[in-house]
mmCIF file with all atom_site columns, C-alpha atoms in Angstrom:
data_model
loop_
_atom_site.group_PDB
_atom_site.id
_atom_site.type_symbol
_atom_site.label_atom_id
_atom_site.label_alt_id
_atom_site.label_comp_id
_atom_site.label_asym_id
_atom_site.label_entity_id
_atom_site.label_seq_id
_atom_site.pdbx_PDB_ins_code
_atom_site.Cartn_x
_atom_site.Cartn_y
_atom_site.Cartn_z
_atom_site.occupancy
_atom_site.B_iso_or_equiv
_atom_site.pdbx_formal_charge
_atom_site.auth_seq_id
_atom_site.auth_comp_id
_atom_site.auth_asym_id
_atom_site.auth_atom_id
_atom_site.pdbx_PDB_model_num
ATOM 1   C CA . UNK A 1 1   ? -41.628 -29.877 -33.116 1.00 0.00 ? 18  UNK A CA 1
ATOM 2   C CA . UNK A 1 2   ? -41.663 -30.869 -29.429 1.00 0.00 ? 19  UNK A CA 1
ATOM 3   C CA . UNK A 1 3   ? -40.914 -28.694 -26.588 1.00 0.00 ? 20  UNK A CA 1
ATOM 4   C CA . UNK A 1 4   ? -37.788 -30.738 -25.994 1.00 0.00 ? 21  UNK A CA 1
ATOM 5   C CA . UNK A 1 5   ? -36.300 -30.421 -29.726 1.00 0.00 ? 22  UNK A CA 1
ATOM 6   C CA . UNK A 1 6   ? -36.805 -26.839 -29.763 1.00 0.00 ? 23  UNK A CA 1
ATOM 7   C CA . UNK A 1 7   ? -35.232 -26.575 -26.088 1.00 0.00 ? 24  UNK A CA 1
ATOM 8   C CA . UNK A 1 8   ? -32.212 -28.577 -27.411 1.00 0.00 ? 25  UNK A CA 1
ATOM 9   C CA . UNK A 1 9   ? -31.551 -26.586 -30.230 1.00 0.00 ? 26  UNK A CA 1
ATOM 10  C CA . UNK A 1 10  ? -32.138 -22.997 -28.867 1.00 0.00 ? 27  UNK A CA 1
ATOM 11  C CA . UNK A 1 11  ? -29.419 -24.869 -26.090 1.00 0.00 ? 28  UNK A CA 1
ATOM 12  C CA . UNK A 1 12  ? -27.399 -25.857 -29.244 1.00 0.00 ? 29  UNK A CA 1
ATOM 13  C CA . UNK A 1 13  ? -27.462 -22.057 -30.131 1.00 0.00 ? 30  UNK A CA 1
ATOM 14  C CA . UNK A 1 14  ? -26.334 -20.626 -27.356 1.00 0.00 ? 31  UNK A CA 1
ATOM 15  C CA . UNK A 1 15  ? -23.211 -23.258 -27.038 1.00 0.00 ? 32  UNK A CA 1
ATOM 16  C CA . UNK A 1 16  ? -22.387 -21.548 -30.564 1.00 0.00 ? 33  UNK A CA 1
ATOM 17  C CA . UNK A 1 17  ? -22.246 -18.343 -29.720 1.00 0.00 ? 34  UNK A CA 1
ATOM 18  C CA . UNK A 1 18  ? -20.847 -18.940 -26.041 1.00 0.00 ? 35  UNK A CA 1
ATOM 19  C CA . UNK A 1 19  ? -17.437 -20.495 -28.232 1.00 0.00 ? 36  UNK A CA 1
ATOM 20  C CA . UNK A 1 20  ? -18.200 -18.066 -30.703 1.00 0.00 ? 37  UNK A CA 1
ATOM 21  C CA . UNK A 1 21  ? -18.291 -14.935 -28.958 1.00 0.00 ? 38  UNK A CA 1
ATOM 22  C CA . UNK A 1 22  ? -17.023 -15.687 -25.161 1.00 0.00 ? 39  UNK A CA 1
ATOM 23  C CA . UNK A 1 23  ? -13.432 -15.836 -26.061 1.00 0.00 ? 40  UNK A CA 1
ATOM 24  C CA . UNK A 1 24  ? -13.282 -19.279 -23.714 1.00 0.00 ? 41  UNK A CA 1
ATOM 25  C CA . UNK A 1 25  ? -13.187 -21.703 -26.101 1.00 0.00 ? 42  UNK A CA 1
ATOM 26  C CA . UNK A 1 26  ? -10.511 -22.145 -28.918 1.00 0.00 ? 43  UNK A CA 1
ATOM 27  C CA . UNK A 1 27  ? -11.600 -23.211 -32.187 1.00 0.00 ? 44  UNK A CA 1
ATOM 28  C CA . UNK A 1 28  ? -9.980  -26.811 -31.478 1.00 0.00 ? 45  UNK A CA 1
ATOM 29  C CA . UNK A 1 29  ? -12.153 -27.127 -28.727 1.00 0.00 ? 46  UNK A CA 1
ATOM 30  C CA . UNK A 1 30  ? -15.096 -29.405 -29.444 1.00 0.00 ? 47  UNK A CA 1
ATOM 31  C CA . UNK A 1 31  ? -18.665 -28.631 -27.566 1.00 0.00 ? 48  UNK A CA 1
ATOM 32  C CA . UNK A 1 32  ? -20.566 -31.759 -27.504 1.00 0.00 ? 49  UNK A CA 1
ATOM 33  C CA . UNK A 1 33  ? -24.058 -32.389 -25.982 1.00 0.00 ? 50  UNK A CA 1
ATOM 34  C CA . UNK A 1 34  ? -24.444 -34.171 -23.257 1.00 0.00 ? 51  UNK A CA 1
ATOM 35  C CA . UNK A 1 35  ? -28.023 -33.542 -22.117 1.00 0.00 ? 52  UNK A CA 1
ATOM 36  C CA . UNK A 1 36  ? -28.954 -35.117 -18.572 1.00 0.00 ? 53  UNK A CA 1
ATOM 37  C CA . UNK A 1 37  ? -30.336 -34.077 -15.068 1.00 0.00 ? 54  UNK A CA 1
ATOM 38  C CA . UNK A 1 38  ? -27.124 -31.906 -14.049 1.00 0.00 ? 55  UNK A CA 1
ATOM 39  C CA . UNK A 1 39  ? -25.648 -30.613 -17.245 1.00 0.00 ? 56  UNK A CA 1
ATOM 40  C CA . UNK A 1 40  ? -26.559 -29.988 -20.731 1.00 0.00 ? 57  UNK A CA 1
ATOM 41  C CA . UNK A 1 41  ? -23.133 -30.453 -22.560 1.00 0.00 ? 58  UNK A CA 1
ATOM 42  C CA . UNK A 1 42  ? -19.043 -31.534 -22.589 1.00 0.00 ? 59  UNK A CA 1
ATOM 43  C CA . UNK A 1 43  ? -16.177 -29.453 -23.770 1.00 0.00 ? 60  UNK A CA 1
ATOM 44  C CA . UNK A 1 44  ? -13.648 -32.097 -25.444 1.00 0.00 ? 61  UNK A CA 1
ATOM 45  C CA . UNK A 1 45  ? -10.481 -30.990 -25.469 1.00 0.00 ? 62  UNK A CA 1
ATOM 46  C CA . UNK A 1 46  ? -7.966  -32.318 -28.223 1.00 0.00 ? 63  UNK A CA 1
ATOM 47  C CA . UNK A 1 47  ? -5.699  -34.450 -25.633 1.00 0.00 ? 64  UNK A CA 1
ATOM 48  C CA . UNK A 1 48  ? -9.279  -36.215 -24.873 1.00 0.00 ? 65  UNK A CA 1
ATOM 49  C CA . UNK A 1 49  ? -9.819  -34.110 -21.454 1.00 0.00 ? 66  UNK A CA 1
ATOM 50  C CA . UNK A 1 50  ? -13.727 -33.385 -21.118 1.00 0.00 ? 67  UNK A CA 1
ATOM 51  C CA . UNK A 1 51  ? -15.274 -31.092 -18.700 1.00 0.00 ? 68  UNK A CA 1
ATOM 52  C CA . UNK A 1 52  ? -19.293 -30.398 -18.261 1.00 0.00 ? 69  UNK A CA 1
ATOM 53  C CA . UNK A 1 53  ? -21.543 -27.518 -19.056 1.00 0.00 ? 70  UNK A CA 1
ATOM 54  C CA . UNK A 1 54  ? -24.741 -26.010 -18.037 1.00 0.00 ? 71  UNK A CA 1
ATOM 55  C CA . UNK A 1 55  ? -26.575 -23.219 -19.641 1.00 0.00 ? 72  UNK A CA 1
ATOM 56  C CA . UNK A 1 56  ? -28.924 -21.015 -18.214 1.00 0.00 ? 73  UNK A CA 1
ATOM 57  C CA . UNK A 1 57  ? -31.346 -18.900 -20.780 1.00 0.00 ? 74  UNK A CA 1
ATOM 58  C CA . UNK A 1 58  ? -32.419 -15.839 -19.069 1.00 0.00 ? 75  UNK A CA 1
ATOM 59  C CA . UNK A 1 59  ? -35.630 -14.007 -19.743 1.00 0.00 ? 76  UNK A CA 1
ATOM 60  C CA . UNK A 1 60  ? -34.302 -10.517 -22.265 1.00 0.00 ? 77  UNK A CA 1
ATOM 61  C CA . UNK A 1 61  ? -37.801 -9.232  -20.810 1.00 0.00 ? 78  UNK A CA 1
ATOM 62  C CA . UNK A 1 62  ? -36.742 -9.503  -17.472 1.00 0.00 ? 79  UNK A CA 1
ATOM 63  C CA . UNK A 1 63  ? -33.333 -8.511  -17.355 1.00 0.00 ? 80  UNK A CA 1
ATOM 64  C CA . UNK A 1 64  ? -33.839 -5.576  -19.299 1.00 0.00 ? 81  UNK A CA 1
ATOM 65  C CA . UNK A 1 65  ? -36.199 -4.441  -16.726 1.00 0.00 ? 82  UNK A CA 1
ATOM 66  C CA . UNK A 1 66  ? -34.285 -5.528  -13.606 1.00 0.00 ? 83  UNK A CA 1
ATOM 67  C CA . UNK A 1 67  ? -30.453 -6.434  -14.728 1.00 0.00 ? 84  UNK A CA 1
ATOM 68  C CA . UNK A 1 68  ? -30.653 -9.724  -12.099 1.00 0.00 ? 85  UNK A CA 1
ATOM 69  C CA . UNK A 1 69  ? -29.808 -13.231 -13.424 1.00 0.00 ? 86  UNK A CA 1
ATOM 70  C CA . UNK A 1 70  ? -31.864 -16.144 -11.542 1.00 0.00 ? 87  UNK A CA 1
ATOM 71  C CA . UNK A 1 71  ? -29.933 -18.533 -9.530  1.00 0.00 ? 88  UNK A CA 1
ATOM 72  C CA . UNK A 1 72  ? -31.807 -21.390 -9.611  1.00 0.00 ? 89  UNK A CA 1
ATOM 73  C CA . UNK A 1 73  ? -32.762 -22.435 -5.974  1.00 0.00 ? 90  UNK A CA 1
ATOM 74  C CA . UNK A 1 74  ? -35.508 -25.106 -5.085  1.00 0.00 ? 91  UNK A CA 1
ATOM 75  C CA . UNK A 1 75  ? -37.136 -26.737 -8.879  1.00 0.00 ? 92  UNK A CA 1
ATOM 76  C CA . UNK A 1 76  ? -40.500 -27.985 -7.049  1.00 0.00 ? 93  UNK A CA 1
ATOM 77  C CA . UNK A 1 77  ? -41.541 -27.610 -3.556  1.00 0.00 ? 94  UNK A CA 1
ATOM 78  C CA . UNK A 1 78  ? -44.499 -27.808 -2.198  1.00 0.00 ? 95  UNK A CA 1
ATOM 79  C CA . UNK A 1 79  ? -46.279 -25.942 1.565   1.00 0.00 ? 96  UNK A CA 1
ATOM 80  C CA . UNK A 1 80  ? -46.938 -27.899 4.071   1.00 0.00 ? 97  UNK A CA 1
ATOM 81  C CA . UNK A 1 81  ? -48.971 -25.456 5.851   1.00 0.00 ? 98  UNK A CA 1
ATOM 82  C CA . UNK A 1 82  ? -51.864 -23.255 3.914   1.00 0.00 ? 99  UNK A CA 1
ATOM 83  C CA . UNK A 1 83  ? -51.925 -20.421 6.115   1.00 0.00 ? 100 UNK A CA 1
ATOM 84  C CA . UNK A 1 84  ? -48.263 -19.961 5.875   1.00 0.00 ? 101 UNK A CA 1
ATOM 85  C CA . UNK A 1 85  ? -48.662 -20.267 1.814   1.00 0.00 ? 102 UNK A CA 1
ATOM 86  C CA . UNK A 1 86  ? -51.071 -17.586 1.685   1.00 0.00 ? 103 UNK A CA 1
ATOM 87  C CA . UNK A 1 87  ? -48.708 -15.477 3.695   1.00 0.00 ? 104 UNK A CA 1
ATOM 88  C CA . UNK A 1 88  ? -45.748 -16.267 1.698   1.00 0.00 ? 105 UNK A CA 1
ATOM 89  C CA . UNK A 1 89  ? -47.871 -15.852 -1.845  1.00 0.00 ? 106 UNK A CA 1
ATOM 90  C CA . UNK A 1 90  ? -50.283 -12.448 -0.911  1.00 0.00 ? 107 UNK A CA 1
ATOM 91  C CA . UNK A 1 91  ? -48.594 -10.987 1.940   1.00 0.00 ? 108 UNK A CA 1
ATOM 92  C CA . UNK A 1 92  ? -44.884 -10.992 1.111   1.00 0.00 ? 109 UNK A CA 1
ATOM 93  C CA . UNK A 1 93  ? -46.157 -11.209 -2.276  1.00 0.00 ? 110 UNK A CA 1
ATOM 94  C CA . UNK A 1 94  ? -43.494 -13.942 -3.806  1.00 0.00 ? 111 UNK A CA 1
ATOM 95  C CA . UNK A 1 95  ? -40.397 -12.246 -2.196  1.00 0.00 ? 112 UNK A CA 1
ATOM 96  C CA . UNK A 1 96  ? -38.950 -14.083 0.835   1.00 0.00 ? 113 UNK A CA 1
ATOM 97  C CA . UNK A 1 97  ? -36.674 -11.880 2.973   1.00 0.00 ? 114 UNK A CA 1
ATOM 98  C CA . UNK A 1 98  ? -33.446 -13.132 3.718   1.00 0.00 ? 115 UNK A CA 1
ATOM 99  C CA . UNK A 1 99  ? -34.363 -13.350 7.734   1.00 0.00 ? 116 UNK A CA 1
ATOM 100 C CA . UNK A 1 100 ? -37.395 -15.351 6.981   1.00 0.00 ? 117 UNK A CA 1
ATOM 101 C CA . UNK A 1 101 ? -35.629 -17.987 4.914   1.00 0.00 ? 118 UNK A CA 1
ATOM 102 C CA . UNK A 1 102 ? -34.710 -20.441 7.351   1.00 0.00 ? 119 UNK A CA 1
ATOM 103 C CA . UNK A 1 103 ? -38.839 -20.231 8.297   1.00 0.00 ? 120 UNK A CA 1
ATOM 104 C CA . UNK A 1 104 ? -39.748 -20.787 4.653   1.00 0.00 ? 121 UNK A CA 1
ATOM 105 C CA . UNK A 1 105 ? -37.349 -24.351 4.376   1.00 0.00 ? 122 UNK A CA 1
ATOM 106 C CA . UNK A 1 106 ? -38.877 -25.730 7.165   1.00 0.00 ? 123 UNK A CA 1
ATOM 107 C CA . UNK A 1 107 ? -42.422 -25.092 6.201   1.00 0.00 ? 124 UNK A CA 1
ATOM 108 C CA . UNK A 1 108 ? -42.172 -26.552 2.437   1.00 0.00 ? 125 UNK A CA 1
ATOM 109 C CA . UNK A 1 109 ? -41.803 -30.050 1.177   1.00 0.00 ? 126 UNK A CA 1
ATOM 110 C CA . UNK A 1 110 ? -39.114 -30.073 -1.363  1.00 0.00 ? 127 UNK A CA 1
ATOM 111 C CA . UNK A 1 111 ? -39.645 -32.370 -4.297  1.00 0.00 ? 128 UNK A CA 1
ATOM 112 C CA . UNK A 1 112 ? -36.612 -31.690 -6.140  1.00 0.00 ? 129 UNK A CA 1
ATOM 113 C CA . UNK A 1 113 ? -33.715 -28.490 -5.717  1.00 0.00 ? 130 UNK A CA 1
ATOM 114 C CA . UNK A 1 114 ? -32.791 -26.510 -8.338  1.00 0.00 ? 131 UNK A CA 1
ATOM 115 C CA . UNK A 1 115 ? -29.300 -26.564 -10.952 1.00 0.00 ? 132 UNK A CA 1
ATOM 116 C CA . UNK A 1 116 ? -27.655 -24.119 -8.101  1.00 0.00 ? 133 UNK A CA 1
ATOM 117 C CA . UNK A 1 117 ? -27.709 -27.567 -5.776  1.00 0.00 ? 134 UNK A CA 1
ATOM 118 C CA . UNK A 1 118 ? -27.983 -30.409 -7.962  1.00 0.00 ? 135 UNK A CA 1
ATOM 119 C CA . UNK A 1 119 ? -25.725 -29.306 -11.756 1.00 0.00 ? 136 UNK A CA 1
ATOM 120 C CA . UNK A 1 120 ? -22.513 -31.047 -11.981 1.00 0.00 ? 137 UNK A CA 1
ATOM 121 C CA . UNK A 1 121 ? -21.237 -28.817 -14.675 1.00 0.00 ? 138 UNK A CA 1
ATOM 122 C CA . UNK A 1 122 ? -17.486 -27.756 -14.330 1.00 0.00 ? 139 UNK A CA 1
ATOM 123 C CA . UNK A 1 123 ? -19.278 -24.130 -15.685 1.00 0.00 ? 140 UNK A CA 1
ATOM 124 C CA . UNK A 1 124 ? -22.505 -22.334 -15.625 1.00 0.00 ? 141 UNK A CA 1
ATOM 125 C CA . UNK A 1 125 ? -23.175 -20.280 -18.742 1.00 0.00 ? 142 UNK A CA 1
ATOM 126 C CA . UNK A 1 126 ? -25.889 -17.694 -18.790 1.00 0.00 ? 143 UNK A CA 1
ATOM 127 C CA . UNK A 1 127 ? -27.038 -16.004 -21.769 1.00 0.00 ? 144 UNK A CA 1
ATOM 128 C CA . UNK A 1 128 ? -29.756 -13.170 -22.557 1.00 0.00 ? 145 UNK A CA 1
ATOM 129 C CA . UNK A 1 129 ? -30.409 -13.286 -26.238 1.00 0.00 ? 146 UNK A CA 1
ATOM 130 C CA . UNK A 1 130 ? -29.981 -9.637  -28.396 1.00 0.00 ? 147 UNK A CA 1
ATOM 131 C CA . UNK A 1 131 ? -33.267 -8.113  -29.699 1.00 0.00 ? 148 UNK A CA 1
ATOM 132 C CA . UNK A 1 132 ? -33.956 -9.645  -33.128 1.00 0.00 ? 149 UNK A CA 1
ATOM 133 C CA . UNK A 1 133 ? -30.491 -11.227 -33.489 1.00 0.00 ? 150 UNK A CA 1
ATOM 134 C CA . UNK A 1 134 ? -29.461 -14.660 -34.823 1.00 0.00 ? 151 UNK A CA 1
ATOM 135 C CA . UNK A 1 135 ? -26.814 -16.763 -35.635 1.00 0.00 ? 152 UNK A CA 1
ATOM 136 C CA . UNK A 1 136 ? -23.594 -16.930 -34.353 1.00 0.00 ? 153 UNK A CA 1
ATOM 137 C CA . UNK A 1 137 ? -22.719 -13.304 -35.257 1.00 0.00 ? 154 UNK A CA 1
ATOM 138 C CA . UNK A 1 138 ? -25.566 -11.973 -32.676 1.00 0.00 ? 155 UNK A CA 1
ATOM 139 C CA . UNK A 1 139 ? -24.221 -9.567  -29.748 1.00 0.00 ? 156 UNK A CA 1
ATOM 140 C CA . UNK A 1 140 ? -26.192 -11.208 -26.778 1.00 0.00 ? 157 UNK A CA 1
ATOM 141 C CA . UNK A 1 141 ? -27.510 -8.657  -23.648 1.00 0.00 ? 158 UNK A CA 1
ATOM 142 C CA . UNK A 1 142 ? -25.132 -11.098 -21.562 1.00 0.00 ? 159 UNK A CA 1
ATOM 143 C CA . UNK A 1 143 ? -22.791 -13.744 -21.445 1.00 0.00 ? 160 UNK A CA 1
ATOM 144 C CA . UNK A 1 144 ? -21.161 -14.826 -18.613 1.00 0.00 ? 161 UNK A CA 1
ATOM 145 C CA . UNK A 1 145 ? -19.416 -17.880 -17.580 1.00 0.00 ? 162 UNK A CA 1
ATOM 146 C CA . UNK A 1 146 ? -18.950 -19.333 -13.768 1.00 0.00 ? 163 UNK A CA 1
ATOM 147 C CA . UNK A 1 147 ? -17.116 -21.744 -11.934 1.00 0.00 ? 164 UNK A CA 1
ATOM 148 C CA . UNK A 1 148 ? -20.138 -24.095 -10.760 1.00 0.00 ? 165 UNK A CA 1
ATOM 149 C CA . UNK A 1 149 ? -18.090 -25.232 -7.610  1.00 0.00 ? 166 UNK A CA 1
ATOM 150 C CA . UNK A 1 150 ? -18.072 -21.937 -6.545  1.00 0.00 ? 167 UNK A CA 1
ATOM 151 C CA . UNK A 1 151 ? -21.589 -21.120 -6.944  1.00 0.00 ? 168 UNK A CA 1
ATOM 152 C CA . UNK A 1 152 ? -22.461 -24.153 -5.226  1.00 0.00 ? 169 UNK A CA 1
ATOM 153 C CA . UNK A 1 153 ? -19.947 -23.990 -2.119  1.00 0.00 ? 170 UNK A CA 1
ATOM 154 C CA . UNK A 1 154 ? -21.510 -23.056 1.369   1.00 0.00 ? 171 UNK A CA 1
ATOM 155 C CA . UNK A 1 155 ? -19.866 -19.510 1.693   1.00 0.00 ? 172 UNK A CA 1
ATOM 156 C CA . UNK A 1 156 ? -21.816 -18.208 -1.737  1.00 0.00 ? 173 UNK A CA 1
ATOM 157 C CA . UNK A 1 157 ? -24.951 -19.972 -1.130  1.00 0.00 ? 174 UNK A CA 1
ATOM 158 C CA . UNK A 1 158 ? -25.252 -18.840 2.873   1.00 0.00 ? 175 UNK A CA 1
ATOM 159 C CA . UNK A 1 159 ? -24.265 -15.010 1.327   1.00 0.00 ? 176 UNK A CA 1
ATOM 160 C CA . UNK A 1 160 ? -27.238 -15.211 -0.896  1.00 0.00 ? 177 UNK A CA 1
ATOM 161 C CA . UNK A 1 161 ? -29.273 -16.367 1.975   1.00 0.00 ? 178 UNK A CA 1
ATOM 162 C CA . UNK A 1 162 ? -28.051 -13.542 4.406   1.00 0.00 ? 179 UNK A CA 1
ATOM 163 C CA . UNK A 1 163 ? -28.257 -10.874 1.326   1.00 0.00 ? 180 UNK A CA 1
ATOM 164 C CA . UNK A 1 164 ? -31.305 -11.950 -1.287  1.00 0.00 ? 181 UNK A CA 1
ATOM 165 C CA . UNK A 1 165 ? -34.923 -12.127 -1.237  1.00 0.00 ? 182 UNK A CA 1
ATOM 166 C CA . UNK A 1 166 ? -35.453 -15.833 -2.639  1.00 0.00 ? 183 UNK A CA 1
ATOM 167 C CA . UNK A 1 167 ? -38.330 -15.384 -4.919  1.00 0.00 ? 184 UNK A CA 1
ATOM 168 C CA . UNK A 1 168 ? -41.019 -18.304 -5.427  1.00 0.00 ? 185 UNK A CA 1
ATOM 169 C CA . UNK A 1 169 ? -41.819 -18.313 -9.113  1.00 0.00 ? 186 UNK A CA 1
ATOM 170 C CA . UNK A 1 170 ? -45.406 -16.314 -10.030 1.00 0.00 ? 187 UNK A CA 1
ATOM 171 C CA . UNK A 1 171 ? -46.133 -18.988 -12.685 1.00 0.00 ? 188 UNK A CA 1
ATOM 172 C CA . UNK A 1 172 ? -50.062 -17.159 -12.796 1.00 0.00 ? 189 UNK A CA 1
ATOM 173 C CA . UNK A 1 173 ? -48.212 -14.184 -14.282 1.00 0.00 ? 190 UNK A CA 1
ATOM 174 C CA . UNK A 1 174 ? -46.898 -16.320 -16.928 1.00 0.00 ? 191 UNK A CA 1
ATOM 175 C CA . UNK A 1 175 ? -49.826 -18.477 -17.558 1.00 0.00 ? 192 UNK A CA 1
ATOM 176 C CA . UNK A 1 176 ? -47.817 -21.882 -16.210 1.00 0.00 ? 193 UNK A CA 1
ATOM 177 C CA . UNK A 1 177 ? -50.481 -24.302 -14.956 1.00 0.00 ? 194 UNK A CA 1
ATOM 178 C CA . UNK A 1 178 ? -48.467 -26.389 -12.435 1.00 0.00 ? 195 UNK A CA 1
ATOM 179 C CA . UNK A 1 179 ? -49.080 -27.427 -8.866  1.00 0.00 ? 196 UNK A CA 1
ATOM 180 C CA . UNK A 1 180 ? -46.088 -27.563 -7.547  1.00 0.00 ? 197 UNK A CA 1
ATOM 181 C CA . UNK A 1 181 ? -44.161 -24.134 -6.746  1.00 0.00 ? 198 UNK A CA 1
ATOM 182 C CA . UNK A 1 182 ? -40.253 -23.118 -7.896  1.00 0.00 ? 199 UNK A CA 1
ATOM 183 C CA . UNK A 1 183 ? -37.792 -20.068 -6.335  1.00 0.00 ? 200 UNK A CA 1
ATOM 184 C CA . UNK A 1 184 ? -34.962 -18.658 -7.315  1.00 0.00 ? 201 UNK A CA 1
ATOM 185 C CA . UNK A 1 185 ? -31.932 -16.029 -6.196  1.00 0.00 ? 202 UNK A CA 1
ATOM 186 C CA . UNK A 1 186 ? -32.190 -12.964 -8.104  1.00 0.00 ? 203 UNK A CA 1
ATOM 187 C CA . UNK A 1 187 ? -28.809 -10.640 -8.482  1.00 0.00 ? 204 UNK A CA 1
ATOM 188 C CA . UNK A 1 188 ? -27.201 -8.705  -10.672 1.00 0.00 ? 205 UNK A CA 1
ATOM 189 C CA . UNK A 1 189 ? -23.786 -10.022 -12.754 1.00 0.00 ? 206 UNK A CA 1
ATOM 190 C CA . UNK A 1 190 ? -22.075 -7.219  -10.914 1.00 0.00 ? 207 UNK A CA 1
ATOM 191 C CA . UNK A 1 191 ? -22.492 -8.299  -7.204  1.00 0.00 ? 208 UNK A CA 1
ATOM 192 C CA . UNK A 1 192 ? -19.067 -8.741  -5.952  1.00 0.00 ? 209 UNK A CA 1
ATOM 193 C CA . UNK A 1 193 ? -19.328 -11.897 -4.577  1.00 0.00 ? 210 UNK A CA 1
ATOM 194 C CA . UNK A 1 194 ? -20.850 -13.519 -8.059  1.00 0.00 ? 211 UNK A CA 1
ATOM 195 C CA . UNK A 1 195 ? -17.719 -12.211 -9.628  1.00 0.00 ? 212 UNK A CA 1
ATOM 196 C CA . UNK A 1 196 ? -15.454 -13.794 -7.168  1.00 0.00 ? 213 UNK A CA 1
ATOM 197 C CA . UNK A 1 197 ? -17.127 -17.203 -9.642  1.00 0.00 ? 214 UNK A CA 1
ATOM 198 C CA . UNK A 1 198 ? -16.936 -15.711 -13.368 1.00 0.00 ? 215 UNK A CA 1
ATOM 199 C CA . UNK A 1 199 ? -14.357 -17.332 -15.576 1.00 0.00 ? 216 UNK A CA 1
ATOM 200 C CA . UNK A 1 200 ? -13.397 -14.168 -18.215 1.00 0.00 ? 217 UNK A CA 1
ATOM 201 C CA . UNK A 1 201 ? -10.347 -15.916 -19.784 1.00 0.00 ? 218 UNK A CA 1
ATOM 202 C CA . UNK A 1 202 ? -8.990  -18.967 -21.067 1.00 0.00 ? 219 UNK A CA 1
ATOM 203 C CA . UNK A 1 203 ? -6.700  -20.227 -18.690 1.00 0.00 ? 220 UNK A CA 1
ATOM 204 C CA . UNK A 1 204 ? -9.579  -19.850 -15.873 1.00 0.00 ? 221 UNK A CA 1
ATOM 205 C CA . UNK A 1 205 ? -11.501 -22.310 -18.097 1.00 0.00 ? 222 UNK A CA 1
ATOM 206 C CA . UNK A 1 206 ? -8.292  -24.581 -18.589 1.00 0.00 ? 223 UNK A CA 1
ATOM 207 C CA . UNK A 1 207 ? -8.441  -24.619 -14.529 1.00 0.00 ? 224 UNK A CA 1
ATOM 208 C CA . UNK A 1 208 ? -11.849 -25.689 -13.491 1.00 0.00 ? 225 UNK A CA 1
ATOM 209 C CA . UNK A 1 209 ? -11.559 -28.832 -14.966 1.00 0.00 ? 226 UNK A CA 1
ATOM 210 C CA . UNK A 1 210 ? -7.736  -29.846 -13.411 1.00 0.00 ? 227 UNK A CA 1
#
């Protein structure tokens, strides 16, 4: 099996549980993939209304450790100056500090930005798989749910800039052999102004797509 297939049907998985277990989605509802550039699926609903999904798998490893989701940023960049890569890579070691982010964009060549620019999902679903667990009776680490115009709008995105490291993907650690580089937000479900974007009920979902 292809890394795709096995992509799409983890994705298919975790659309199962998310109407399953997320309390969002009423059994009438029908989740349909839609798989393309900006969103991985389309909720129908029975008068024929549709709105778009995106999911987001998050590493269990990683949130167990830290309790951050990643906010997907910048999806392949590359530096336009050496010097100012090795600085970025050995001295600030990965993390760029809020102050030094407007630095960092001028001194990359982005190839292509990340879902937290480019989805055009009505929601963003993120999902840490439970130890061991399958099928659609599996209590996930997390599940949350988001409005995606709110975690695209200028007010979230410049608080994350003012607030958050952005962190450029160590793909060494993980054995990715790629040339290109990829950063993300880091932050936990709990930040206050995340929350301000989580849809917990039903009629929040039945709005973002009015």
């Amino acid at each position: 099996m292809d890394h795709f297939s096995r992509y799409s049907r983890k994705e298919s998985h975790i659309l199962d549980i998310w109407k399953a277990k997320s309390g969002l989605i009423p059994h009438e509802w029908n989740i349909q993939k839609d798989n393309t550039p900006y969103h991985d699926a389309k909720v129908i609903l029975p008068d024929g209304t549709q709105f778009l999904v995106q999911v987001k798998e998050e590493e269990a490893r990683w949130y167990t450790i830290t309790g951050n989701i990643g906010l997907d940023y910048i999806s392949a960049f590359s530096f336009i100056d050496k010097a100012y890569e090795t600085n970025c890579l050995k001295t600030l070691n990965h993390w760029i500090p809020p102050k030094e982010i407007s630095t960092f964009l001028k001194k990359i060549k982005v190839e292509k930005y990340g879902k937290l620019k480019t989805c055009d999902a009505h929601v963003h679903v993120f999902y840490v798989g439970g130890k061991g667990a399958t099928g659609k009776t599996e209590l996930p680490l997390l599940l949350k749910t988001y409005c995606n115009k709110w975690l695209k709008s200028e007010a979230f995105i410049s608080y994350l800039k003012s607030k958050y490291r952005l962190r450029i993907n160590n793909k060494k650690a993980y054995n990715i052999d790629e040339s290109w580089h990829s950063a993300a937000f880091f932050l936990s479900p709990s930040d206050n102004m995340l929350r301000k974007g989580e849809i917990d009920t039903h009629e929040k979902t039945s709005e973002v797509h009015r």
